[in-house]
Amino acid sequence: MLILGAYRRLQCLPKGGDYKRERKSCGRQLRGAQPCRAGFRQPADEAQTQGSRPESEGEHAEHQETHQTDSEEDDFELSTVCHRPESMDKLQEQTKFTKKELQVLYRGFKNECPSGVVNEENFKNIYSQFFPQGDSSMYAHFLFEAFDTNKNGSVSFEDFVFGLSIILRGTINDRLNWAFNLYDLNKDGCITKEEMLDIMTSIYDMMGKYTYPTMQDDAPRDHVESFFQKMDRNKDGVVTVDEFIESCKKDENIMQSMQLFDNVI
């Protein structure tokens, strides 16, 4: 899935070491990762570093071969790309990612979505690869809706990194607001039991029936009842965003899960 793949790609980034060497290592770990194109350029300081010492004959030949391959890839991508993202500098201003992180994310995104955008069907297919033991289609639908902020039936690289920036780098309130928006299926500002049951059912379907311990058929409904007992403070049958955020902040397990991505890099 795009999010899980992005998490893994970000883990490949160096912590103060040689970015170029780590990028090659990352490419070997992540299947088919392609170089960053369509407006994203190699950082100037990296290019200067490459020219700081004379190349050997072997390195020169390798460089020429790589340059030729990159040119061919450029031509191919320019002929197939349907959507060009904002400039890297602009995306850096609008998100909490660095240029190098955006390059890594873009290579992964273009690897899965060569046209520059992903529709819901393709999003579901990508997501299903990470949950082969279950049916992830309904949860992927809800997740796609959360990323498709323009409601145009497609998720661009900008849509993807804006959402990912909140999930990985946002404040606790930012992340909880994003989660609330995911659960608020009709976007009316509150979560009903029916909406939460749809979400929980989709999660249990995604996990599959071969889990241990075995999940009971009524597990999603039990989960919903527990959720509302904790969060529906005024007992009016719906959970507002304020109730949701307040209750989550008081739940130690939820807060720990919110912090899982704090040290991605």
Coordinates of C-alpha atoms in Angstrom, one line a residue:
M1 CA 0.0 0.0 0.0
L2 CA 1.1 3.5 -0.7
I3 CA 1.2 4.5 3.0
L4 CA 3.1 1.4 4.1
G5 CA 5.4 1.7 1.2
A6 CA 6.1 5.4 2.0
Y7 CA 6.8 4.5 5.6
R8 CA 9.4 1.9 4.5
R9 CA 11.0 4.3 2.0
L10 CA 11.3 7.0 4.6
Q11 CA 13.0 4.5 6.9
C12 CA 15.6 4.0 4.2
L13 CA 16.8 7.6 4.4
P14 CA 20.2 8.2 5.9
K15 CA 20.6 9.8 9.3
G16 CA 23.4 12.2 8.4
G17 CA 25.2 9.8 6.1
D18 CA 25.7 9.5 2.4
Y19 CA 22.3 10.1 0.8
K20 CA 23.3 8.9 -2.6
R21 CA 24.7 5.6 -1.2
E22 CA 21.6 5.1 1.0
R23 CA 19.3 5.8 -2.0
K24 CA 20.9 3.0 -4.0
S25 CA 20.5 0.7 -1.0
C26 CA 16.9 1.7 -0.5
G27 CA 16.2 1.0 -4.2
R28 CA 17.4 -2.6 -3.7
Q29 CA 15.2 -3.1 -0.7
L30 CA 12.1 -1.7 -2.4
R31 CA 11.0 -3.4 -5.5
G32 CA 11.3 -1.5 -8.7
A33 CA 11.9 2.0 -7.2
Q34 CA 12.5 4.4 -10.0
P35 CA 14.5 7.6 -10.1
C36 CA 12.7 10.9 -9.4
R37 CA 11.5 12.7 -12.5
A38 CA 9.0 15.3 -13.7
G39 CA 10.4 18.5 -12.2
F40 CA 12.3 17.0 -9.2
R41 CA 16.0 17.7 -9.7
Q42 CA 19.1 16.4 -7.9
P43 CA 20.1 18.7 -5.0
A44 CA 22.8 21.2 -6.1
D45 CA 25.0 20.3 -3.1
E46 CA 24.9 16.6 -4.1
A47 CA 25.9 17.5 -7.7
Q48 CA 28.8 19.6 -6.4
T49 CA 29.9 16.8 -4.2
Q50 CA 30.0 14.4 -7.2
G51 CA 32.3 16.8 -9.0
S52 CA 34.7 17.3 -6.1
R53 CA 37.1 14.6 -7.3
P54 CA 38.2 13.3 -10.7
E55 CA 36.4 10.2 -11.9
S56 CA 38.4 7.0 -12.7
E57 CA 37.9 5.5 -16.2
G58 CA 35.6 2.9 -14.8
E59 CA 33.5 5.4 -13.0
H60 CA 33.4 7.6 -16.1
A61 CA 32.1 4.7 -18.2
E62 CA 29.5 3.9 -15.5
H63 CA 28.4 7.5 -15.3
Q64 CA 27.9 7.6 -19.1
E65 CA 25.9 4.5 -19.1
T66 CA 23.8 5.7 -16.2
H67 CA 23.2 9.1 -18.0
Q68 CA 22.0 7.3 -21.1
T69 CA 19.7 5.1 -19.1
D70 CA 18.3 8.1 -17.2
S71 CA 17.7 9.9 -20.5
E72 CA 15.7 7.0 -21.8
E73 CA 13.7 6.9 -18.6
D74 CA 13.1 10.6 -18.9
D75 CA 11.7 10.2 -22.4
F76 CA 9.5 7.3 -21.3
E77 CA 8.1 9.2 -18.3
L78 CA 7.5 12.4 -20.2
S79 CA 5.5 10.4 -22.8
T80 CA 3.3 8.6 -20.1
V81 CA 2.9 11.1 -17.3
C82 CA -0.6 12.6 -17.1
H83 CA -0.1 14.8 -14.0
R84 CA 2.9 16.8 -12.9
P85 CA 3.1 17.6 -9.2
E86 CA 3.9 21.0 -7.7
S87 CA 7.6 22.0 -7.6
M88 CA 9.5 20.3 -4.8
D89 CA 10.2 23.7 -3.2
K90 CA 6.5 24.4 -3.0
L91 CA 5.7 21.0 -1.6
Q92 CA 8.4 21.4 1.0
E93 CA 6.7 24.7 2.1
Q94 CA 3.3 23.1 2.3
T95 CA 4.3 19.9 4.1
K96 CA 6.6 18.8 6.8
F97 CA 8.9 16.8 4.6
T98 CA 12.4 17.8 3.4
K99 CA 13.4 17.8 -0.3
K100 CA 15.2 14.5 0.0
E101 CA 12.2 12.9 1.7
L102 CA 9.9 14.2 -1.0
Q103 CA 12.2 12.7 -3.7
V104 CA 12.0 9.3 -2.0
L105 CA 8.2 9.5 -1.7
Y106 CA 7.8 10.6 -5.3
R107 CA 9.9 7.8 -6.7
G108 CA 7.8 5.3 -4.8
F109 CA 4.5 7.0 -5.9
K110 CA 5.6 7.1 -9.5
N111 CA 6.6 3.4 -9.3
E112 CA 3.1 2.5 -8.3
C113 CA 1.3 5.2 -10.3
P114 CA 3.2 6.0 -13.5
S115 CA 0.5 8.4 -14.7
G116 CA 1.0 10.7 -11.7
V117 CA -2.4 10.0 -10.2
V118 CA -4.2 6.9 -8.8
N119 CA -7.9 6.1 -9.1
E120 CA -9.8 4.1 -6.5
E121 CA -9.6 0.8 -8.4
N122 CA -5.8 1.0 -8.6
F123 CA -5.6 2.2 -5.0
K124 CA -7.6 -0.9 -3.9
N125 CA -5.3 -3.2 -5.9
I126 CA -2.2 -1.7 -4.3
Y127 CA -3.7 -2.0 -0.9
S128 CA -4.7 -5.6 -1.3
Q129 CA -1.1 -6.6 -1.9
F130 CA -0.4 -5.9 1.8
F131 CA -3.4 -7.8 3.1
P132 CA -3.7 -11.0 1.0
Q133 CA -5.3 -13.0 3.8
G134 CA -8.4 -10.8 3.9
D135 CA -10.6 -8.4 1.9
S136 CA -9.3 -4.9 2.1
S137 CA -11.4 -3.3 -0.6
M138 CA -13.9 -1.6 1.7
Y139 CA -11.3 -0.1 4.0
A140 CA -9.2 1.0 1.0
H141 CA -12.4 2.7 -0.2
F142 CA -12.7 4.7 3.0
L143 CA -9.0 5.5 3.0
F144 CA -9.1 6.6 -0.6
E145 CA -12.0 9.0 0.2
A146 CA -9.9 10.5 3.0
F147 CA -7.0 11.2 0.7
D148 CA -9.2 12.4 -2.2
T149 CA -9.8 15.8 -0.6
N150 CA -10.8 17.4 -4.0
K151 CA -13.5 14.7 -4.5
N152 CA -12.5 14.2 -8.1
G153 CA -12.1 10.5 -8.0
S154 CA -8.3 10.5 -8.1
V155 CA -5.4 11.0 -5.7
S156 CA -2.4 13.0 -6.9
F157 CA 1.0 13.0 -5.4
E158 CA 0.1 16.3 -3.7
D159 CA -3.0 14.8 -2.2
F160 CA -0.9 11.8 -1.0
V161 CA 1.9 13.8 0.6
F162 CA -0.5 16.3 2.2
G163 CA -2.3 13.5 4.0
L164 CA 0.9 11.6 4.8
S165 CA 2.5 14.8 6.2
I166 CA -0.4 15.0 8.7
I167 CA -0.3 11.3 9.6
L168 CA 3.5 11.1 10.1
R169 CA 4.5 14.7 11.1
G170 CA 1.3 16.4 12.3
T171 CA 0.5 17.3 15.9
I172 CA -1.6 15.0 18.0
N173 CA -4.6 17.2 17.2
D174 CA -3.8 17.1 13.4
R175 CA -3.6 13.3 13.4
L176 CA -6.8 12.9 15.5
N177 CA -8.7 15.3 13.2
W178 CA -7.5 13.3 10.2
A179 CA -8.7 10.1 11.8
F180 CA -12.0 11.6 12.7
N181 CA -12.5 12.7 9.1
L182 CA -11.8 9.1 8.0
Y183 CA -14.5 7.7 10.3
D184 CA -17.0 10.5 9.6
L185 CA -18.1 8.8 6.3
N186 CA -20.7 11.3 5.3
K187 CA -18.7 14.3 6.5
D188 CA -21.5 15.8 8.6
G189 CA -19.3 16.5 11.6
C190 CA -20.2 13.6 13.7
I191 CA -19.6 9.8 13.8
T192 CA -22.7 7.6 14.1
K193 CA -22.8 4.0 15.3
E194 CA -23.6 2.9 11.7
E195 CA -20.5 4.7 10.3
M196 CA -18.2 3.2 13.0
L197 CA -19.7 -0.2 12.4
D198 CA -18.9 0.1 8.7
I199 CA -15.3 1.1 9.5
M200 CA -14.9 -1.7 12.1
T201 CA -16.4 -4.3 9.8
S202 CA -14.0 -3.2 7.0
I203 CA -11.0 -3.5 9.3
Y204 CA -12.0 -7.0 10.5
D205 CA -12.6 -8.1 6.9
M206 CA -9.2 -6.8 5.9
M207 CA -7.5 -8.8 8.7
G208 CA -9.1 -12.0 7.5
K209 CA -10.6 -15.0 9.2
Y210 CA -7.3 -16.7 9.9
T211 CA -6.1 -14.5 12.7
Y212 CA -5.2 -15.8 16.2
P213 CA -7.1 -15.7 18.3
T214 CA -10.0 -16.3 16.0
M215 CA -12.3 -13.2 15.7
Q216 CA -16.0 -13.7 16.5
D217 CA -18.7 -12.5 14.1
D218 CA -20.0 -10.0 16.6
A219 CA -16.6 -8.5 17.3
P220 CA -17.1 -5.4 15.1
R221 CA -20.3 -4.5 16.8
D222 CA -18.8 -5.1 20.3
H223 CA -16.0 -2.8 19.3
V224 CA -18.4 -0.1 18.3
E225 CA -20.3 -0.4 21.6
S226 CA -17.1 0.0 23.5
F227 CA -16.1 2.9 21.3
F228 CA -19.3 4.8 22.0
Q229 CA -19.2 4.1 25.8
K230 CA -15.9 5.8 26.0
M231 CA -16.5 8.7 23.5
D232 CA -20.1 9.6 23.5
R233 CA -19.9 11.8 26.6
N234 CA -23.4 13.3 26.4
K235 CA -25.0 10.0 25.3
D236 CA -26.8 11.5 22.3
G237 CA -25.9 8.7 20.0
V238 CA -23.2 10.4 18.0
V239 CA -19.5 11.3 18.6
T240 CA -18.4 14.9 17.7
V241 CA -14.9 15.8 16.8
D242 CA -14.4 17.4 20.3
E243 CA -15.6 14.3 22.1
F244 CA -13.4 12.2 19.8
I245 CA -10.2 14.2 20.4
E246 CA -10.8 14.6 24.1
S247 CA -11.5 10.9 24.6
C248 CA -8.5 9.8 22.5
K249 CA -6.1 12.1 24.4
K250 CA -7.2 10.4 27.7
D251 CA -6.6 6.9 26.3
E252 CA -3.0 5.7 26.9
N253 CA -3.2 3.0 24.2
I254 CA -4.4 5.4 21.5
M255 CA -1.8 8.0 22.4
Q256 CA 0.9 5.3 22.1
S257 CA -0.4 4.3 18.7
M258 CA -0.4 8.0 17.6
Q259 CA 3.3 8.2 18.4
L260 CA 4.3 5.1 16.4
F261 CA 5.5 7.3 13.4
D262 CA 7.2 10.0 15.4
N263 CA 10.6 8.5 14.9
V264 CA 10.3 7.4 11.3
I265 CA 13.4 9.4 10.5

